[in-house]
C-alpha cells in the first residue's frame, strides 16, 4: 500500500477583526478624507476616481520622479492653452467607473444584438428598398470610420494628457463607447453583407476614401487627430464636430428617415451613438472665476478654426439627403436643427455663437 | 460568439482603419525606436461586442463575492498582520493600473499597426477597470475592517510617503520617457508579463491563507485580463526586433526594466508575503520559492530565453543576481526590517515577529536568525511607548540606510552600495545596475547615439531630504499620519488596539530629530565621506549586536 501525502492547508483563526469590535482613535473613520466630495456624501465614482492620479499641487510631495527627455513628466498643465483655477472640479456627470462601464455597454450590446437577431429572423432587410440599402452601404459605412478614428486617435490618445484622473477617465470611457459604437456599425455592415440582399460590404472603404461628399468629413476627422493640444482636441470634437457633423448625420438624418424607409433596425444602433461627454468640463472652464474670460476668448479662437471646417463637412454631405427613396427631411431643416442645438450648447457654455453659423 | 464568427468579426473591424491623406495623428510621445521595417503582428483578437459582456460577467462574480464576504463576516477571520500591509499595497496599486491605461496612447503613437491599436485601446479600458475595482476593494476594507486608519487617507498617504514613492515608479515608469521603453518594455514585457505573477497570483494566495478571500477574488479577476496585455506587448516586441537598430535599445531597456521591477516589486511583495502572513506551515512556499516558480521558470526560462533566437542578448546576469539577492543577500528581509524601522512614518501597523515566525524563517532561509532575529526581538521589546524611543532612534545595531537614487529602495545590501558624484551631487545606489540606470541609460545619448526621447530621473528623489533636521512629531503631523483624536499615530509597531496606553502619540515621538543621509553625505569632506562609505559597506550584513 502506498502512503498518501499528508494534505497541508492553512488554519482558520477567528480574529474578531470586524469593524466595531473595539473603540479606539479613528475606529469610526470610514470615509476617504483626503478630498472634499461635491455633495455631502461621496459617491462611489468619486471614491474610486479622485486623486488616484496624484498632483504636486495637492498631496504629491516629492514631485514627479520621471521626466520626458524634453520636459517634465506627470501631467503638466501646459499641455493645453486652456486654464483652470481648479482642474479637479470636473467630475464626470455620468459617474462612470468599473461597474457602470461594463453594465452600460453590455446593456447596449444586448439591445443591439437582440435587434439584429430579430431582424435576421424576420428577414427585415428583404423589405428595404434598393436606394436605402445603398444609403446604408455607403453612408453609414463611411461614418463608422469617423467614429473609429475619433475613438482611437482623439479620445484614446488624449486620456494620457489631462491634468486630473477625472478628466482622463471620462475621456477613456468616451473612447470605449465610441469604439463599441464604431464596431457595432461595422458588424451591422457584416450582417447586411451576409443577408440575401444586394449589399456590398466593402463599398464603405472607397466611399470614405474617395467619395466627394465624404472627403471634407474625412479631412475634418484627420485634422482633428493632428491637434496637439488635448483640450482643443476635446473641444473641437465633442463641442463642434459632434454637433455640426456627428449629430447632423446620426440624429438629424439617419434617425429621422430610417423608419420612413422601412428600416426599424438602424435607429436602434445609431441611437446609441449620441454621447454628450465632457461638456461639463467646458462649462467649468468658461465659468472659472480667474480664467473664464480668457478661456472664452480661447474657445472663440478654436471655433474660428473648427466651425468653418465642420460646416464645410456638413455642407458637402448635402447630396446624401437626396439618396433615400423617402426624403422625409431636407438638408436645410436638418442643418438648422443641428445648428440650433449647437447654439443652445454654446449658450449653456456661455460662449457667443460664431458668425459662420448664420451664413 | 463562435471562433469562426469571432475571426470574421475581427477581420471586419480591421476595415475601420485607413491611411490618412489630409493629416496624420499628432505624435505626443516620441520614441528612439524605429518601426519602418516592422512586419505587422496580430495580437489577441478582441471585439467590443464580446468584450463588454465577458467583463460584466467577471464583475458580477467579483461583486457577488464581495456581498458574500460581508454577509459571511469575513473580517471575523482576517489576520490584522496581513490586512495592515494592504493599506500600503492598495494605496499604491491603483495608480500603476491607471497609468497603464494612460500608457496606451504612447504605444499607439509609436507603433504603426492598426490591429495593435485596437488591442491597446481595449487594454486601456481594462486598466480603468483594474484601477477602480481595486479602489473599491480598499473602500470595502475601510468600511468593514477593525482599523480603518490609513485606508481613510489612502491616496494622500500614497502621494507623500517614502514607500508610496518607491511604488510610484511602477506607474510613472509606464507613462514617461521613450514611448516604447515605458509603455512596452517596462510596462508590458517586464511588469505585466513577469511581475504580475507575484503581484496578482502569489500574493492573493497568501491573502486567502490569512482569511481574506476578497483580494484573490479581485486580483485573479484582474489577472485574467493580463494575457491579452501580454499578447499586445509581445506583438510590439516582435515588431521592434525586426529592425537591427532597435537591438541596443531593447537590450538597454530590458536591463533597466528587469532590474527596476525586481528592486521595486520584490521589495514590496516579498515583504507582504513573508512578513504579512501568519501561515507558518513549513511546506508553505516562501517568496523565494514562489519567485523561482513564477519568475525564474515561468518568465525567464519560458519567455525571455526564447527571445535569444532573435539575436537579443538577455540580461542573464541580472536575473541571476536578482535571485542571488533574494536567496543569499537577504533582500526581502532587509526591506521588511527597513519598513519596520520606519514605523512612525507609516500609515499601517506592523506586527512583531514571534518565535513561530523565527522558526519558519530559519527553516526557509538558514542563517536568518543570526542576521535578523535579534533585531526583531528588539522591535518587540520596544513596541510600546513610555520607556523608550521608536526603534529607529534606539541603539539596536542598525544604521538608518542610504536611499538608492534610482529605485528609491534603500541601499540595504550595504556591501553593494555604489557612491558616485552624478550631476554635481553625491548619490548613493543600491547596485551597479541602478547606478548605470541613472548615469548611463536615462540620458540623451546612449552608446554613442542620440536618445532624445529617453526619460530622465527627476523630482525630490530622496524622501528624507524633504524632512531633514525636523522633529519626528512634526514630520508625522505634516504628513497627516495622525488618528482622529489629533494625537495618536496611525502607524504603530504592534497590533494591540485594546489598550490606549500601548498606542504611540505625537508626544511619545517628539524630541527625535530626523536627518537625511543624502544631505549629510553631501556635507561631508572627501575623507569623511570615504570613511563613512567604507564603514557603511562593512557594517551592513553583520549580525546585530
PDB file of C-alpha atoms in Angstrom, chain B residues 290-534:
ATOM      1  CA  UNK B 290       7.323  31.377  -5.424  1.00  0.00           C
ATOM      2  CA  UNK B 291       9.756  33.598  -7.279  1.00  0.00           C
ATOM      3  CA  UNK B 292      11.638  30.574  -8.598  1.00  0.00           C
ATOM      4  CA  UNK B 293       8.390  29.172  -9.964  1.00  0.00           C
ATOM      5  CA  UNK B 294       6.636  32.288 -11.252  1.00  0.00           C
ATOM      6  CA  UNK B 295       9.508  34.486 -12.324  1.00  0.00           C
ATOM      7  CA  UNK B 296      12.513  32.282 -12.945  1.00  0.00           C
ATOM      8  CA  UNK B 297      10.810  29.277 -14.554  1.00  0.00           C
ATOM      9  CA  UNK B 298       7.626  30.748 -15.983  1.00  0.00           C
ATOM     10  CA  UNK B 299       9.027  34.048 -17.186  1.00  0.00           C
ATOM     11  CA  UNK B 300      12.793  33.870 -17.555  1.00  0.00           C
ATOM     12  CA  UNK B 301      13.053  30.345 -18.914  1.00  0.00           C
ATOM     13  CA  UNK B 302       9.812  30.235 -20.887  1.00  0.00           C
ATOM     14  CA  UNK B 303       9.500  33.794 -22.190  1.00  0.00           C
ATOM     15  CA  UNK B 304      12.806  35.647 -22.039  1.00  0.00           C
ATOM     16  CA  UNK B 305      15.199  32.872 -23.040  1.00  0.00           C
ATOM     17  CA  UNK B 306      13.414  32.062 -26.325  1.00  0.00           C
ATOM     18  CA  UNK B 307      13.989  35.670 -27.393  1.00  0.00           C
ATOM     19  CA  UNK B 308      17.642  34.757 -27.847  1.00  0.00           C
ATOM     20  CA  UNK B 309      16.744  33.101 -31.113  1.00  0.00           C
ATOM     21  CA  UNK B 310      16.072  36.607 -32.440  1.00  0.00           C
ATOM     22  CA  UNK B 311      19.622  37.572 -31.562  1.00  0.00           C
ATOM     23  CA  UNK B 312      18.666  39.511 -28.474  1.00  0.00           C
ATOM     24  CA  UNK B 313      21.019  39.437 -25.503  1.00  0.00           C
ATOM     25  CA  UNK B 314      19.007  38.598 -22.431  1.00  0.00           C
ATOM     26  CA  UNK B 315      20.167  40.021 -19.073  1.00  0.00           C
ATOM     27  CA  UNK B 316      21.052  36.588 -17.638  1.00  0.00           C
ATOM     28  CA  UNK B 317      23.429  38.187 -15.159  1.00  0.00           C
ATOM     29  CA  UNK B 318      20.698  40.398 -13.720  1.00  0.00           C
ATOM     30  CA  UNK B 319      18.209  37.551 -13.440  1.00  0.00           C
ATOM     31  CA  UNK B 320      20.790  35.512 -11.544  1.00  0.00           C
ATOM     32  CA  UNK B 321      21.731  38.485  -9.379  1.00  0.00           C
ATOM     33  CA  UNK B 322      18.087  39.142  -8.500  1.00  0.00           C
ATOM     34  CA  UNK B 323      17.809  35.512  -7.448  1.00  0.00           C
ATOM     35  CA  UNK B 324      21.059  35.848  -5.521  1.00  0.00           C
ATOM     36  CA  UNK B 325      19.787  38.970  -3.723  1.00  0.00           C
ATOM     37  CA  UNK B 326      16.581  37.211  -2.725  1.00  0.00           C
ATOM     38  CA  UNK B 327      18.103  33.929  -1.598  1.00  0.00           C
ATOM     39  CA  UNK B 328      21.606  34.818  -0.365  1.00  0.00           C
ATOM     40  CA  UNK B 329      21.707  38.539   0.329  1.00  0.00           C
ATOM     41  CA  UNK B 330      18.521  38.799   2.364  1.00  0.00           C
ATOM     42  CA  UNK B 331      16.905  41.407   0.105  1.00  0.00           C
ATOM     43  CA  UNK B 332      13.333  40.882   1.279  1.00  0.00           C
ATOM     44  CA  UNK B 333      14.333  40.592   4.948  1.00  0.00           C
ATOM     45  CA  UNK B 334      16.330  43.793   4.745  1.00  0.00           C
ATOM     46  CA  UNK B 335      13.394  45.630   3.192  1.00  0.00           C
ATOM     47  CA  UNK B 336      10.981  44.347   5.830  1.00  0.00           C
ATOM     48  CA  UNK B 337      13.337  45.470   8.592  1.00  0.00           C
ATOM     49  CA  UNK B 338      13.652  48.874   6.932  1.00  0.00           C
ATOM     50  CA  UNK B 339       9.856  49.292   6.721  1.00  0.00           C
ATOM     51  CA  UNK B 340       9.555  48.288  10.373  1.00  0.00           C
ATOM     52  CA  UNK B 341      12.342  50.684  11.396  1.00  0.00           C
ATOM     53  CA  UNK B 342      10.354  53.490   9.811  1.00  0.00           C
ATOM     54  CA  UNK B 343       7.049  52.616  11.516  1.00  0.00           C
ATOM     55  CA  UNK B 344       6.294  56.137  12.866  1.00  0.00           C
ATOM     56  CA  UNK B 345       6.128  57.469   9.302  1.00  0.00           C
ATOM     57  CA  UNK B 346       3.983  54.585   8.042  1.00  0.00           C
ATOM     58  CA  UNK B 347       0.204  54.637   7.634  1.00  0.00           C
ATOM     59  CA  UNK B 348      -0.122  50.990   8.533  1.00  0.00           C
ATOM     60  CA  UNK B 349       0.776  48.971  11.594  1.00  0.00           C
ATOM     61  CA  UNK B 350       3.494  46.310  11.528  1.00  0.00           C
ATOM     62  CA  UNK B 351       3.197  43.269  13.736  1.00  0.00           C
ATOM     63  CA  UNK B 352       6.215  41.945  15.591  1.00  0.00           C
ATOM     64  CA  UNK B 353       7.666  38.574  14.648  1.00  0.00           C
ATOM     65  CA  UNK B 354       7.281  35.741  17.157  1.00  0.00           C
ATOM     66  CA  UNK B 355       9.182  32.533  17.890  1.00  0.00           C
ATOM     67  CA  UNK B 356       6.924  30.725  15.437  1.00  0.00           C
ATOM     68  CA  UNK B 357       7.891  33.195  12.729  1.00  0.00           C
ATOM     69  CA  UNK B 358      11.584  32.890  13.643  1.00  0.00           C
ATOM     70  CA  UNK B 359      11.398  29.143  13.291  1.00  0.00           C
ATOM     71  CA  UNK B 360       9.794  29.379   9.864  1.00  0.00           C
ATOM     72  CA  UNK B 361      12.291  31.949   8.600  1.00  0.00           C
ATOM     73  CA  UNK B 362      15.207  29.878   9.833  1.00  0.00           C
ATOM     74  CA  UNK B 363      13.752  26.826   8.086  1.00  0.00           C
ATOM     75  CA  UNK B 364      13.264  28.646   4.783  1.00  0.00           C
ATOM     76  CA  UNK B 365      16.287  30.925   4.923  1.00  0.00           C
ATOM     77  CA  UNK B 366      19.012  29.213   7.000  1.00  0.00           C
ATOM     78  CA  UNK B 367      21.030  31.799   8.927  1.00  0.00           C
ATOM     79  CA  UNK B 368      18.072  34.187   9.155  1.00  0.00           C
ATOM     80  CA  UNK B 369      18.005  34.295  12.946  1.00  0.00           C
ATOM     81  CA  UNK B 370      21.642  35.246  13.329  1.00  0.00           C
ATOM     82  CA  UNK B 371      21.132  38.180  10.971  1.00  0.00           C
ATOM     83  CA  UNK B 372      17.660  39.419  11.843  1.00  0.00           C
ATOM     84  CA  UNK B 373      16.372  37.602  14.930  1.00  0.00           C
ATOM     85  CA  UNK B 374      17.896  39.910  17.495  1.00  0.00           C
ATOM     86  CA  UNK B 375      16.604  42.994  15.716  1.00  0.00           C
ATOM     87  CA  UNK B 376      13.033  41.679  15.683  1.00  0.00           C
ATOM     88  CA  UNK B 377      13.360  40.804  19.380  1.00  0.00           C
ATOM     89  CA  UNK B 378      14.347  44.415  19.966  1.00  0.00           C
ATOM     90  CA  UNK B 379      11.389  45.550  17.855  1.00  0.00           C
ATOM     91  CA  UNK B 380       9.129  43.567  20.136  1.00  0.00           C
ATOM     92  CA  UNK B 381      10.849  44.891  23.262  1.00  0.00           C
ATOM     93  CA  UNK B 382      10.458  48.489  22.100  1.00  0.00           C
ATOM     94  CA  UNK B 383       6.878  48.117  20.851  1.00  0.00           C
ATOM     95  CA  UNK B 384       5.137  50.285  23.448  1.00  0.00           C
ATOM     96  CA  UNK B 385       5.676  53.942  24.339  1.00  0.00           C
ATOM     97  CA  UNK B 386       6.772  55.330  27.667  1.00  0.00           C
ATOM     98  CA  UNK B 387      10.193  53.943  28.427  1.00  0.00           C
ATOM     99  CA  UNK B 388      11.837  54.090  25.044  1.00  0.00           C
ATOM    100  CA  UNK B 389      12.005  55.905  21.761  1.00  0.00           C
ATOM    101  CA  UNK B 390      10.894  54.438  18.444  1.00  0.00           C
ATOM    102  CA  UNK B 391      13.348  51.748  17.416  1.00  0.00           C
ATOM    103  CA  UNK B 392      14.941  53.927  14.711  1.00  0.00           C
ATOM    104  CA  UNK B 393      16.251  56.193  17.480  1.00  0.00           C
ATOM    105  CA  UNK B 394      17.412  53.443  19.851  1.00  0.00           C
ATOM    106  CA  UNK B 395      20.764  51.676  19.666  1.00  0.00           C
ATOM    107  CA  UNK B 396      19.937  48.284  18.233  1.00  0.00           C
ATOM    108  CA  UNK B 397      22.901  47.873  15.902  1.00  0.00           C
ATOM    109  CA  UNK B 398      21.035  49.227  12.896  1.00  0.00           C
ATOM    110  CA  UNK B 399      22.164  52.242  10.906  1.00  0.00           C
ATOM    111  CA  UNK B 400      19.422  54.088   9.023  1.00  0.00           C
ATOM    112  CA  UNK B 401      20.251  53.363   5.382  1.00  0.00           C
ATOM    113  CA  UNK B 402      21.122  55.485   2.373  1.00  0.00           C
ATOM    114  CA  UNK B 403      18.476  55.556  -0.314  1.00  0.00           C
ATOM    115  CA  UNK B 404      19.102  54.363  -3.831  1.00  0.00           C
ATOM    116  CA  UNK B 405      18.818  57.362  -6.124  1.00  0.00           C
ATOM    117  CA  UNK B 406      17.364  55.242  -8.889  1.00  0.00           C
ATOM    118  CA  UNK B 407      14.994  52.618  -7.452  1.00  0.00           C
ATOM    119  CA  UNK B 408      14.473  54.509  -4.173  1.00  0.00           C
ATOM    120  CA  UNK B 409      14.602  51.333  -2.115  1.00  0.00           C
ATOM    121  CA  UNK B 410      17.496  51.983   0.263  1.00  0.00           C
ATOM    122  CA  UNK B 411      20.936  50.505  -0.339  1.00  0.00           C
ATOM    123  CA  UNK B 412      20.188  47.665   2.068  1.00  0.00           C
ATOM    124  CA  UNK B 413      22.727  45.179   0.788  1.00  0.00           C
ATOM    125  CA  UNK B 414      25.286  47.528   2.130  1.00  0.00           C
ATOM    126  CA  UNK B 415      28.398  45.960   0.680  1.00  0.00           C
ATOM    127  CA  UNK B 416      26.906  46.554  -2.796  1.00  0.00           C
ATOM    128  CA  UNK B 417      26.262  50.267  -2.336  1.00  0.00           C
ATOM    129  CA  UNK B 418      27.658  52.468  -5.104  1.00  0.00           C
ATOM    130  CA  UNK B 419      28.506  56.102  -4.324  1.00  0.00           C
ATOM    131  CA  UNK B 420      29.186  58.450  -7.199  1.00  0.00           C
ATOM    132  CA  UNK B 421      29.020  62.137  -7.983  1.00  0.00           C
ATOM    133  CA  UNK B 422      26.378  62.450 -10.684  1.00  0.00           C
ATOM    134  CA  UNK B 423      25.002  65.760 -11.934  1.00  0.00           C
ATOM    135  CA  UNK B 424      27.129  67.548  -9.326  1.00  0.00           C
ATOM    136  CA  UNK B 425      25.657  65.663  -6.420  1.00  0.00           C
ATOM    137  CA  UNK B 426      26.885  62.721  -4.364  1.00  0.00           C
ATOM    138  CA  UNK B 427      24.349  59.986  -4.884  1.00  0.00           C
ATOM    139  CA  UNK B 428      24.012  56.524  -3.464  1.00  0.00           C
ATOM    140  CA  UNK B 429      22.772  53.494  -5.350  1.00  0.00           C
ATOM    141  CA  UNK B 430      21.755  50.042  -4.175  1.00  0.00           C
ATOM    142  CA  UNK B 431      23.656  48.367  -7.004  1.00  0.00           C
ATOM    143  CA  UNK B 432      25.825  48.886 -10.055  1.00  0.00           C
ATOM    144  CA  UNK B 433      22.769  48.478 -12.267  1.00  0.00           C
ATOM    145  CA  UNK B 434      20.852  51.241 -10.540  1.00  0.00           C
ATOM    146  CA  UNK B 435      23.915  53.478 -10.911  1.00  0.00           C
ATOM    147  CA  UNK B 436      24.055  52.590 -14.623  1.00  0.00           C
ATOM    148  CA  UNK B 437      20.338  53.363 -14.965  1.00  0.00           C
ATOM    149  CA  UNK B 438      20.838  56.922 -13.734  1.00  0.00           C
ATOM    150  CA  UNK B 439      24.272  57.674 -15.154  1.00  0.00           C
ATOM    151  CA  UNK B 440      24.080  55.853 -18.491  1.00  0.00           C
ATOM    152  CA  UNK B 441      20.616  54.647 -19.507  1.00  0.00           C
ATOM    153  CA  UNK B 442      18.376  57.605 -18.652  1.00  0.00           C
ATOM    154  CA  UNK B 443      20.376  60.092 -20.687  1.00  0.00           C
ATOM    155  CA  UNK B 444      20.092  61.898 -24.017  1.00  0.00           C
ATOM    156  CA  UNK B 445      22.811  59.764 -25.532  1.00  0.00           C
ATOM    157  CA  UNK B 446      23.380  56.038 -25.269  1.00  0.00           C
ATOM    158  CA  UNK B 447      26.299  54.066 -26.602  1.00  0.00           C
ATOM    159  CA  UNK B 448      27.290  56.919 -28.903  1.00  0.00           C
ATOM    160  CA  UNK B 449      23.850  57.505 -30.394  1.00  0.00           C
ATOM    161  CA  UNK B 450      21.421  60.275 -29.546  1.00  0.00           C
ATOM    162  CA  UNK B 451      18.438  59.128 -27.475  1.00  0.00           C
ATOM    163  CA  UNK B 452      16.487  62.377 -27.097  1.00  0.00           C
ATOM    164  CA  UNK B 453      13.281  60.587 -26.169  1.00  0.00           C
ATOM    165  CA  UNK B 454      14.695  58.654 -23.243  1.00  0.00           C
ATOM    166  CA  UNK B 455      13.297  59.714 -19.887  1.00  0.00           C
ATOM    167  CA  UNK B 456      15.090  61.476 -17.057  1.00  0.00           C
ATOM    168  CA  UNK B 457      15.151  60.834 -13.327  1.00  0.00           C
ATOM    169  CA  UNK B 458      13.552  63.886 -11.703  1.00  0.00           C
ATOM    170  CA  UNK B 459      11.865  65.073  -8.527  1.00  0.00           C
ATOM    171  CA  UNK B 460      12.921  65.072  -4.896  1.00  0.00           C
ATOM    172  CA  UNK B 461      14.244  61.568  -5.112  1.00  0.00           C
ATOM    173  CA  UNK B 462      15.419  61.203  -1.545  1.00  0.00           C
ATOM    174  CA  UNK B 463      12.285  61.418   0.604  1.00  0.00           C
ATOM    175  CA  UNK B 464      14.365  62.152   3.682  1.00  0.00           C
ATOM    176  CA  UNK B 465      15.646  65.392   2.132  1.00  0.00           C
ATOM    177  CA  UNK B 466      12.168  66.888   2.493  1.00  0.00           C
ATOM    178  CA  UNK B 467      12.168  66.209   6.221  1.00  0.00           C
ATOM    179  CA  UNK B 468      15.818  66.838   7.079  1.00  0.00           C
ATOM    180  CA  UNK B 469      16.542  68.184  10.522  1.00  0.00           C
ATOM    181  CA  UNK B 470      12.925  68.172  11.635  1.00  0.00           C
ATOM    182  CA  UNK B 471      11.380  66.732  14.752  1.00  0.00           C
ATOM    183  CA  UNK B 472       9.768  63.371  14.136  1.00  0.00           C
ATOM    184  CA  UNK B 473       6.479  64.513  15.697  1.00  0.00           C
ATOM    185  CA  UNK B 474       6.310  67.448  13.304  1.00  0.00           C
ATOM    186  CA  UNK B 475       7.046  65.211  10.349  1.00  0.00           C
ATOM    187  CA  UNK B 476       4.248  62.812  11.280  1.00  0.00           C
ATOM    188  CA  UNK B 477       1.860  65.706  11.767  1.00  0.00           C
ATOM    189  CA  UNK B 478       2.854  67.316   8.476  1.00  0.00           C
ATOM    190  CA  UNK B 479       2.292  64.031   6.672  1.00  0.00           C
ATOM    191  CA  UNK B 480      -1.130  63.721   8.297  1.00  0.00           C
ATOM    192  CA  UNK B 481      -0.484  60.265   9.746  1.00  0.00           C
ATOM    193  CA  UNK B 482      -2.425  61.065  12.921  1.00  0.00           C
ATOM    194  CA  UNK B 483      -5.698  59.498  14.060  1.00  0.00           C
ATOM    195  CA  UNK B 484      -8.898  61.404  14.648  1.00  0.00           C
ATOM    196  CA  UNK B 485      -8.106  62.228  18.288  1.00  0.00           C
ATOM    197  CA  UNK B 486      -5.407  64.537  16.898  1.00  0.00           C
ATOM    198  CA  UNK B 487      -2.534  62.826  18.690  1.00  0.00           C
ATOM    199  CA  UNK B 488      -2.410  59.054  18.205  1.00  0.00           C
ATOM    200  CA  UNK B 489      -0.246  57.858  15.334  1.00  0.00           C
ATOM    201  CA  UNK B 490      -1.748  55.756  12.538  1.00  0.00           C
ATOM    202  CA  UNK B 491       1.426  53.691  12.355  1.00  0.00           C
ATOM    203  CA  UNK B 492       2.179  51.509  15.364  1.00  0.00           C
ATOM    204  CA  UNK B 493       4.835  48.837  15.877  1.00  0.00           C
ATOM    205  CA  UNK B 494       2.273  46.298  17.102  1.00  0.00           C
ATOM    206  CA  UNK B 495      -1.358  45.276  16.617  1.00  0.00           C
ATOM    207  CA  UNK B 496      -2.736  45.941  20.112  1.00  0.00           C
ATOM    208  CA  UNK B 497      -5.746  48.220  19.850  1.00  0.00           C
ATOM    209  CA  UNK B 498      -7.334  47.225  23.133  1.00  0.00           C
ATOM    210  CA  UNK B 499      -5.252  49.393  25.450  1.00  0.00           C
ATOM    211  CA  UNK B 500      -4.856  53.124  24.659  1.00  0.00           C
ATOM    212  CA  UNK B 501      -1.644  53.241  26.702  1.00  0.00           C
ATOM    213  CA  UNK B 502       0.017  50.980  24.152  1.00  0.00           C
ATOM    214  CA  UNK B 503      -0.678  53.381  21.312  1.00  0.00           C
ATOM    215  CA  UNK B 504       2.069  55.875  20.457  1.00  0.00           C
ATOM    216  CA  UNK B 505       1.109  59.526  20.262  1.00  0.00           C
ATOM    217  CA  UNK B 506       2.841  62.605  18.866  1.00  0.00           C
ATOM    218  CA  UNK B 507       4.168  63.376  22.344  1.00  0.00           C
ATOM    219  CA  UNK B 508       5.774  59.948  22.524  1.00  0.00           C
ATOM    220  CA  UNK B 509       7.833  60.539  19.386  1.00  0.00           C
ATOM    221  CA  UNK B 510       8.638  64.208  19.946  1.00  0.00           C
ATOM    222  CA  UNK B 511      12.258  65.109  20.625  1.00  0.00           C
ATOM    223  CA  UNK B 512      13.762  62.887  17.955  1.00  0.00           C
ATOM    224  CA  UNK B 513      15.390  64.765  15.102  1.00  0.00           C
ATOM    225  CA  UNK B 514      15.298  63.154  11.708  1.00  0.00           C
ATOM    226  CA  UNK B 515      18.305  63.558   9.419  1.00  0.00           C
ATOM    227  CA  UNK B 516      18.638  62.922   5.715  1.00  0.00           C
ATOM    228  CA  UNK B 517      21.532  60.576   4.923  1.00  0.00           C
ATOM    229  CA  UNK B 518      21.983  62.171   1.494  1.00  0.00           C
ATOM    230  CA  UNK B 519      22.106  65.733   2.825  1.00  0.00           C
ATOM    231  CA  UNK B 520      24.672  64.645   5.400  1.00  0.00           C
ATOM    232  CA  UNK B 521      26.699  62.771   2.771  1.00  0.00           C
ATOM    233  CA  UNK B 522      26.898  65.858   0.596  1.00  0.00           C
ATOM    234  CA  UNK B 523      28.033  67.956   3.558  1.00  0.00           C
ATOM    235  CA  UNK B 524      30.978  65.643   4.317  1.00  0.00           C
ATOM    236  CA  UNK B 525      34.578  66.278   3.328  1.00  0.00           C
ATOM    237  CA  UNK B 526      36.029  63.818   0.841  1.00  0.00           C
ATOM    238  CA  UNK B 527      37.912  61.993   3.587  1.00  0.00           C
ATOM    239  CA  UNK B 528      34.917  61.813   5.890  1.00  0.00           C
ATOM    240  CA  UNK B 529      32.707  60.587   3.079  1.00  0.00           C
ATOM    241  CA  UNK B 530      35.149  57.862   2.096  1.00  0.00           C
ATOM    242  CA  UNK B 531      35.413  56.688   5.685  1.00  0.00           C
ATOM    243  CA  UNK B 532      31.663  56.831   6.110  1.00  0.00           C
ATOM    244  CA  UNK B 533      31.027  54.820   2.958  1.00  0.00           C
ATOM    245  CA  UNK B 534      33.650  52.218   3.871  1.00  0.00           C
TER     246      UNK B 534
END
